[in-house]
Coordinates of C-alpha atoms and ligand atoms in Angstrom, one line a residue:
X1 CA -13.3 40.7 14.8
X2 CA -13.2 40.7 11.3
X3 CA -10.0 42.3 9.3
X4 CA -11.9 45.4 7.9
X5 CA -13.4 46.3 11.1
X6 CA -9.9 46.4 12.5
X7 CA -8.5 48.4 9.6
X8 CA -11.1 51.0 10.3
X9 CA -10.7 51.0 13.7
X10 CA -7.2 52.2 13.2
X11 CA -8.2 54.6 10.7
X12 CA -10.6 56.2 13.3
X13 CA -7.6 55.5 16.0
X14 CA -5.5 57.4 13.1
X15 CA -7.9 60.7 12.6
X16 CA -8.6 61.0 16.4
X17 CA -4.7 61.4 17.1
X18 CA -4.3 63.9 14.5
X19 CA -6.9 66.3 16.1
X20 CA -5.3 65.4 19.4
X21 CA -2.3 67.0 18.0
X22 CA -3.6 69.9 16.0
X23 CA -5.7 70.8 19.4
X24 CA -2.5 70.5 21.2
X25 CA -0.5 72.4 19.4
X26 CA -3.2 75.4 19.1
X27 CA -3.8 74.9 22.8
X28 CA -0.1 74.7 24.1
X29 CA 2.7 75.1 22.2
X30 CA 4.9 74.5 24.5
X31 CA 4.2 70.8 25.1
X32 CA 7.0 69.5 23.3
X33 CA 7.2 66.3 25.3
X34 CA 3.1 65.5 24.6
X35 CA 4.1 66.5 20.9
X36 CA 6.8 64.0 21.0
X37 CA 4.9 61.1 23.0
X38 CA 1.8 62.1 19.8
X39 CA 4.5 61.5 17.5
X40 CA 5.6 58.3 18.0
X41 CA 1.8 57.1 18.6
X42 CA 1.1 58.3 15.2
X43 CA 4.4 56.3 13.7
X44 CA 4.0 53.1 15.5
X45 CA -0.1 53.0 14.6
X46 CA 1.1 53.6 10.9
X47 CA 3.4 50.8 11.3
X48 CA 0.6 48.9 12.8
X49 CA -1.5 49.8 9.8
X50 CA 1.5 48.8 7.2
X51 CA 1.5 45.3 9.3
X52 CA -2.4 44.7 8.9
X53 CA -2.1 45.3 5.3
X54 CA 0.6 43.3 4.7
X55 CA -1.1 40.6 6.5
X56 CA -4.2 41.1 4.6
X57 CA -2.2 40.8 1.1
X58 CA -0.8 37.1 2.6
X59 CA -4.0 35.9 4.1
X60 CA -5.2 36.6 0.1
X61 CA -2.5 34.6 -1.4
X62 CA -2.7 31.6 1.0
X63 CA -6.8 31.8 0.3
X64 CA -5.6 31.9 -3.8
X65 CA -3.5 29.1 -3.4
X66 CA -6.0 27.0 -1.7
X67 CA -8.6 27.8 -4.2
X68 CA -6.1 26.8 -6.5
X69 CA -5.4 23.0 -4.7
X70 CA -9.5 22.7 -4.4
X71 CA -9.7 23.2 -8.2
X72 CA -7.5 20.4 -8.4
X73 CA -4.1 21.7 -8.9
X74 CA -1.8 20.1 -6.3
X75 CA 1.4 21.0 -7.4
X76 CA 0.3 24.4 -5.8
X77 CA 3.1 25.2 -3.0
X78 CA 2.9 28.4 -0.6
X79 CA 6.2 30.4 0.3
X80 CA 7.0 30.8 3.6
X81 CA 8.3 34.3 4.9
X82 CA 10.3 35.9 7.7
X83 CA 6.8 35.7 10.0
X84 CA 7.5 32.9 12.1
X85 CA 3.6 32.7 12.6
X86 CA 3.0 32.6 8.8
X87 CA 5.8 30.0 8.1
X88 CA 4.1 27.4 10.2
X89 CA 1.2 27.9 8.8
X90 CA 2.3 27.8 5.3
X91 CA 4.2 24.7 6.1
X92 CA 0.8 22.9 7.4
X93 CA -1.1 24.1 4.6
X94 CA 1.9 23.2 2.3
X95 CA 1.6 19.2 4.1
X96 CA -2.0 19.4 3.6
X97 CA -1.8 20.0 -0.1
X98 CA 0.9 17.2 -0.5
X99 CA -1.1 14.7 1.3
X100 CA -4.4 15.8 -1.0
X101 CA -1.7 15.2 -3.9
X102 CA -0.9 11.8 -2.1
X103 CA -4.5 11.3 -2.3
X104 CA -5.0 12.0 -5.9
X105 CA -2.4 10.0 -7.4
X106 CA -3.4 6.8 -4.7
X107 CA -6.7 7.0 -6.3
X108 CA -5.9 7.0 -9.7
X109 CA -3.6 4.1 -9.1
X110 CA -6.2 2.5 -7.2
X111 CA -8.9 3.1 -10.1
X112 CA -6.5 2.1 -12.9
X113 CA -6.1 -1.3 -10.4
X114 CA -9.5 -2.1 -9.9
X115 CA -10.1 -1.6 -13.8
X116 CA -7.3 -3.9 -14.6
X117 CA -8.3 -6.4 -12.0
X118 CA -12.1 -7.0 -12.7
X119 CA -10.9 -7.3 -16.6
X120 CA -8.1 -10.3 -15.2
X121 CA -11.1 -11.4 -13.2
X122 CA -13.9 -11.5 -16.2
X123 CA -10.7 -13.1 -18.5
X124 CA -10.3 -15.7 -15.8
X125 CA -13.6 -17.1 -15.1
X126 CA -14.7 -16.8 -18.9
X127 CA -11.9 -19.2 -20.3
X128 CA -12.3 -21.8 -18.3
X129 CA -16.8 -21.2 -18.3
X130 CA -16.4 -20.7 -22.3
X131 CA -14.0 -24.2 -22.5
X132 CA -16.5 -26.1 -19.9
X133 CA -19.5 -25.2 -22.0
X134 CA -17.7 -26.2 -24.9
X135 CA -17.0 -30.0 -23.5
X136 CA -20.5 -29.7 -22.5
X137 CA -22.1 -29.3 -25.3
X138 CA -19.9 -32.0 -27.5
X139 CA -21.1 -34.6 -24.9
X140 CA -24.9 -33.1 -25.4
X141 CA -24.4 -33.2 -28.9
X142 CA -22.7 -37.3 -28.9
X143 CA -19.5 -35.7 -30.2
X144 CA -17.2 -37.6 -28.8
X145 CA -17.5 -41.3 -30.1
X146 CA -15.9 -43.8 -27.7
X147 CA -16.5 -44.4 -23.9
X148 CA -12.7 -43.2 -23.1
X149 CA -13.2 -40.0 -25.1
X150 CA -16.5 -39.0 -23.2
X151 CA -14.7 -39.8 -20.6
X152 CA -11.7 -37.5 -21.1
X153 CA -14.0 -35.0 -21.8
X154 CA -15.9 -35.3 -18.0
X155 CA -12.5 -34.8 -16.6
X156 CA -11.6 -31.6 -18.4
X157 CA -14.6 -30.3 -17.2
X158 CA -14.0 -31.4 -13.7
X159 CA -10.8 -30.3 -14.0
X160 CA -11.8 -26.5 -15.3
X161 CA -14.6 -26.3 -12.8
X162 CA -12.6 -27.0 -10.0
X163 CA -10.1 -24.4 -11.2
X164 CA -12.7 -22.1 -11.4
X165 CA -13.8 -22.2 -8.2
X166 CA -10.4 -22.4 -6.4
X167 CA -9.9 -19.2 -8.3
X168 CA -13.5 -18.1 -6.7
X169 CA -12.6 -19.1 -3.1
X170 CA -9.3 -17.1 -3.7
X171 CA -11.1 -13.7 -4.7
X172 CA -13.3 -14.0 -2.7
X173 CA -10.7 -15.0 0.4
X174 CA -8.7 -11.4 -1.2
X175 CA -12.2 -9.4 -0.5
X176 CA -12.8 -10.5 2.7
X177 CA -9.5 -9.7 3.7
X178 CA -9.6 -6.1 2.2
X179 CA -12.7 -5.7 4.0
X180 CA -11.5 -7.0 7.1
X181 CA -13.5 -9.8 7.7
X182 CA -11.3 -12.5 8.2
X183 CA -10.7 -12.3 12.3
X184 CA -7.0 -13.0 13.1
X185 CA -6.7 -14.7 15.7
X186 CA -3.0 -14.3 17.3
X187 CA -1.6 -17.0 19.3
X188 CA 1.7 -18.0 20.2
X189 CA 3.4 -20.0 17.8
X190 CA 6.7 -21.6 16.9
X191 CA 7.2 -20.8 13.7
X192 CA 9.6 -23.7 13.4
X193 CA 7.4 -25.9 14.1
X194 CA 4.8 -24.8 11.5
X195 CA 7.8 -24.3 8.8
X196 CA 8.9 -28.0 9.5
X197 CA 5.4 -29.0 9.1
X198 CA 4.2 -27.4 5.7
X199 CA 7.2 -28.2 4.2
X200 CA 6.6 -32.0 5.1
X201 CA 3.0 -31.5 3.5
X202 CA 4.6 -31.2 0.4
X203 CA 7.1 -34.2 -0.1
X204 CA 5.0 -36.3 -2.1
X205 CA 5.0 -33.7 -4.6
X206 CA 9.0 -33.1 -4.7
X207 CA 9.4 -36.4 -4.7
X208 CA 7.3 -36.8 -7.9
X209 CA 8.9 -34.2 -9.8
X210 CA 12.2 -35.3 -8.5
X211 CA 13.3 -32.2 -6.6
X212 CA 15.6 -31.7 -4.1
X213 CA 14.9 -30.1 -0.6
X214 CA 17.1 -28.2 1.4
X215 CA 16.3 -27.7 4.9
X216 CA 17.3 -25.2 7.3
X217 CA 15.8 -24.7 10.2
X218 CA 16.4 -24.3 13.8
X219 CA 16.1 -27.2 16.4
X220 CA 14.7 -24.7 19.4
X221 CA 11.9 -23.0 19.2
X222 CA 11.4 -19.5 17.4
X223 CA 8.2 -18.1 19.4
X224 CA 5.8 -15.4 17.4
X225 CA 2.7 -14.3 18.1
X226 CA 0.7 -14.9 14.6
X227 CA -2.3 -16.4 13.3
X228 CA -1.9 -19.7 12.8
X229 CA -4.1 -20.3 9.6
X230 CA -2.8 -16.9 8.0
X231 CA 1.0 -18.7 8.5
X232 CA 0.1 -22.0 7.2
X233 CA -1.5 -20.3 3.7
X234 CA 1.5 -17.6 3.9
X235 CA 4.5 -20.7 3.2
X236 CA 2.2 -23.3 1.7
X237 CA 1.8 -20.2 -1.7
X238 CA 5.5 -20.1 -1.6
X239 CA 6.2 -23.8 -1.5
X240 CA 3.7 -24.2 -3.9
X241 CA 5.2 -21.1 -6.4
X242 CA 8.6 -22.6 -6.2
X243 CA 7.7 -26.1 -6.8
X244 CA 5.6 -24.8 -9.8
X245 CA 8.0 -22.3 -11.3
X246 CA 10.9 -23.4 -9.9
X247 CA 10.9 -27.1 -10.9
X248 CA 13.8 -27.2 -13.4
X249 CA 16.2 -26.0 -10.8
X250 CA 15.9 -29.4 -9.2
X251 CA 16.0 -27.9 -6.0
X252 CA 13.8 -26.4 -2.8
X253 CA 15.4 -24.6 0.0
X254 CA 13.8 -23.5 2.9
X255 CA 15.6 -21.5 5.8
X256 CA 14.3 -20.2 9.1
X257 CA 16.5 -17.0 10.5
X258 CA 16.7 -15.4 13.9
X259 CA 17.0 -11.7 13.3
X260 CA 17.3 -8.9 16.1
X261 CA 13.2 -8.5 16.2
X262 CA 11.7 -11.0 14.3
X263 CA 12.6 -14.5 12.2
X264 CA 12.9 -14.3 8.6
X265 CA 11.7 -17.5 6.2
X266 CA 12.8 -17.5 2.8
X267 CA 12.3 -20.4 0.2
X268 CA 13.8 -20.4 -2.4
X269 CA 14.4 -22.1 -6.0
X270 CA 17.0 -22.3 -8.8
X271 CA 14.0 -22.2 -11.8
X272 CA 13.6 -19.8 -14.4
X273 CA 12.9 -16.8 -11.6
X274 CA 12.0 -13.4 -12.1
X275 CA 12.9 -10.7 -14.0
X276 CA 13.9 -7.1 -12.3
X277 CA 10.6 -6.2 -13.8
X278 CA 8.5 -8.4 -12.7
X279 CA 9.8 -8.5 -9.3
X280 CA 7.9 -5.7 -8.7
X281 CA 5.2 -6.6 -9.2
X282 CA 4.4 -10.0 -8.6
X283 CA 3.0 -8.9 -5.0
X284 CA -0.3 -7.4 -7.4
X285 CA -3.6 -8.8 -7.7
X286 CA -3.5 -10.8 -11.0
X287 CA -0.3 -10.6 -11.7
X288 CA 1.6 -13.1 -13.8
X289 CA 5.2 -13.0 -15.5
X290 CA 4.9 -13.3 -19.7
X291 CA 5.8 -17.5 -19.0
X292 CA 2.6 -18.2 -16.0
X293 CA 0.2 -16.5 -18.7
X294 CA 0.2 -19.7 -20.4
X295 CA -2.1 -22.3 -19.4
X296 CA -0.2 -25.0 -19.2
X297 CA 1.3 -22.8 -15.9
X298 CA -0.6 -21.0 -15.3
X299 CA -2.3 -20.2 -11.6
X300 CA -4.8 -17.2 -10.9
X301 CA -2.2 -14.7 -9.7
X302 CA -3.8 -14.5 -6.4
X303 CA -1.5 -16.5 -4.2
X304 CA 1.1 -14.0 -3.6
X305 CA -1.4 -10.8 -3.0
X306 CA -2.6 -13.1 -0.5
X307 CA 0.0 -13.8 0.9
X308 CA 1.4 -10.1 1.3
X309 CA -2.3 -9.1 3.0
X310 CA -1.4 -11.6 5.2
X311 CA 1.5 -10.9 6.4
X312 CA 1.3 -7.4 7.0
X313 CA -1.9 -8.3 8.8
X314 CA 0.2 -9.9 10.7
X315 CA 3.2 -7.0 11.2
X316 CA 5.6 -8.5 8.9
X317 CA 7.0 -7.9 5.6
X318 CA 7.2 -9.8 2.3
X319 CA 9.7 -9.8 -0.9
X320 CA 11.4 -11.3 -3.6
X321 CA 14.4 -11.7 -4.7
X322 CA 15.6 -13.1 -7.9
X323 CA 18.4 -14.0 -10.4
X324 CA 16.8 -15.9 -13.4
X325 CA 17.9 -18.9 -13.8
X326 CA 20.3 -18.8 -11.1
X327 CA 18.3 -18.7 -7.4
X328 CA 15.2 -16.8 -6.4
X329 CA 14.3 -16.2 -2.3
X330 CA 10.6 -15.1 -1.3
X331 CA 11.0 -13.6 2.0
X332 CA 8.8 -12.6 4.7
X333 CA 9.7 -11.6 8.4
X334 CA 7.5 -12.2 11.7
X335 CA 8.0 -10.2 14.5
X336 CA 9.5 -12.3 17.8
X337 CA 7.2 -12.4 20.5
X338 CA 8.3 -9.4 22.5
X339 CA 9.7 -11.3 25.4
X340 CA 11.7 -13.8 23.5
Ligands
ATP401 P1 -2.2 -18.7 -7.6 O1 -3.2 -17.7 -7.3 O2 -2.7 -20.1 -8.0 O3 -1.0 -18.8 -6.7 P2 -0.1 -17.8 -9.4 O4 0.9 -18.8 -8.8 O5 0.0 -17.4 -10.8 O6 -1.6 -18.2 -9.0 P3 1.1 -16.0 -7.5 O7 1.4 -17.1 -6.5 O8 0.6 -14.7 -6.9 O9 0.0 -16.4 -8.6 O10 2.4 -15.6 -8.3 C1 2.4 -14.6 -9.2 C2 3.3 -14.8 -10.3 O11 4.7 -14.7 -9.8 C3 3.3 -16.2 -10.9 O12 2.3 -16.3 -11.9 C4 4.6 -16.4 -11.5 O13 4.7 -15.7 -12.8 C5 5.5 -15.6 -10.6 N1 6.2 -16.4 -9.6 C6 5.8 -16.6 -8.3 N2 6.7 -17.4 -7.7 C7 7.7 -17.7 -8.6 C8 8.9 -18.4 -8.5 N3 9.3 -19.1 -7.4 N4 9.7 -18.4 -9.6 C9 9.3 -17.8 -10.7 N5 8.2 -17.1 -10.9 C10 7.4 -17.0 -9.8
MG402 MG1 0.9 -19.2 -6.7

């Protein structure tokens, strides 16, 4: 029943009773008790009419501040009252507009991302294109004189091209993995093992640029349920970041800890690291510090926003943490397997 039916129901309920008690009076005067009984009827349906009124004037200002959120303004809050009945549904209303202000300013983060990320993108694959067509055309054109210089030139553009579609294999690896396409596939694992492993994949490497390795990792085995490809990529980007930016430290330390619930890797390097700044935000799609912008560093800024997908596809956590110059840990965490 709608809430002006109901106030004119008790209007009529209202008029009714005050003939009952004009008849009654006229009728018999001496019913004092009826007269009383009349009485407090007539108070308790005024009451009743007070309540429905107040209830109305509410009901408008929760429908006002709702029209208001709708509109778009979700710093809109309800105040709750003495009614226990209203506060709870103030409070849910009042939840509901915080999430819908949740919403909003997720979605303008998310559009202000995907703008800056298909620019990074477009910057990315036009350098290297614009660079390749260049060497192209000088060896169309018989620019380059001697055997060795034509030479030099096909390798700069093998070089670029292969960059290029590293870089294309990695954004393309990012969407699939946004969109859920890349089927996990959880086995048991010992993380140990696999740790041991990757890092062995890289010795030729730290051996070239003369860095040292320190290793620290447990003999027994540290069982997870993971996916085993998703692991592998997950320390071989951090190996390959520290070895990159952290080469003037002279130094590469990987250690495997048992926490209460899960085993925590960190590698780590003593290189130029990352500012407080920066530490933020290295996890983004894209990202670079000032220094990996240049091309002599430079990768695509992909390898880390991998790398966090990944591992919270697979229920851990990733971070970073850094004192230029001095040591900076990437960490992630892997959940035990729940009867270890
Ligand atoms: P790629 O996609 O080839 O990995 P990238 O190495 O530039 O490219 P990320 O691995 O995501 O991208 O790293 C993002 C940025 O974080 C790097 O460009 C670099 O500036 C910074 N960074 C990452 N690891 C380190 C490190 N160990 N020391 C200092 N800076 C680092
Ligand atoms: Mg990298």
């Amino acid at each position: 029943m709608n809430h002006d039916k109901s106030i004119l129901l008790i209007i009529v309920q209202l008029l009714i009773m005050t003939g009952l008690v004009m008849m009654e009076m006229t009728n018999e005067p001496q019913g004092i008790f009826r007269g009383v009984l009349f009485t407090v009827l007539f108070i308790i349906t005024a009451i009743l009419l007070f309540m429905r009124f107040r209830f109305m004037v509410k009901l408008k200002g929760i429908v006002r501040a709702l029209k208001r959120a709708i509109a778009g303004n979700v710093n809109t809050r309800l105040l709750t009252n003495d009614d226990p009945l209203f506060s709870e549904v103030i409070f849910s209303i009042n939840e509901l507009i915080e999430q819908l202000d949740k919403v909003k300013v997720q979605t303008i983060k998310s559009e202000a991302a995907r703008k800056s990320l298909l620019s990074n993108i477009s910057h990315d694959i036009r350098t290297p294109l614009t660079s390749i067509i260049g060497y192209v055309d000088a060896l169309k054109d018989d620019i380059a004189v001697s055997r060795e210089e034509r030479q030099a030139y096909v390798e700069v553009i093998s070089k670029k091209a292969n960059a290029l579609k590293d870089l294309i294999d990695e954004i393309f690896h990012l969407a699939k993995l946004d969109a859920n396409e890349i089927p996990l596939k959880p086995e048991l694992l010992d993380f140990a093992e696999i740790a041991r492993e990757s890092v062995i994949e890289f010795l030729p490497d730290l051996k070239k640029i003369d860095m040292k390795l320190e290793v620290s990792i447990p003999e027994e085995k540290c069982l997870i349920v993971a996916d085993c490809l998703s692991l592998r990529r997950i320390i071989n980007n951090m190996i390959k970041n520290a070895i990159q930016y952290g080469k003037d430290g002279k130094v590469l330390g990987i250690k495997l800890i048992e926490n209460t619930k899960e085993y925590q890797l960190n590698i780590w390097d003593k290189g130029v690291g990352i500012s407080k700044d920066d530490a933020a935000k290295v996890f983004e799609r894209m990202y670079r510090t000032e220094r990996s912008r240049n091309p002599l560093h430079g990768g695509s800024g992909l390898g880390l926003a991998i790398a966090k997908a990944l591992v919270e596809k697979n229920a851990g956590r990733i971070w970073v943490e850094s004192k230029p110059g001095i040591k900076t840990t990437f960490s992630f965490t892997l959940p035990k397997r729940n009867d270890s």
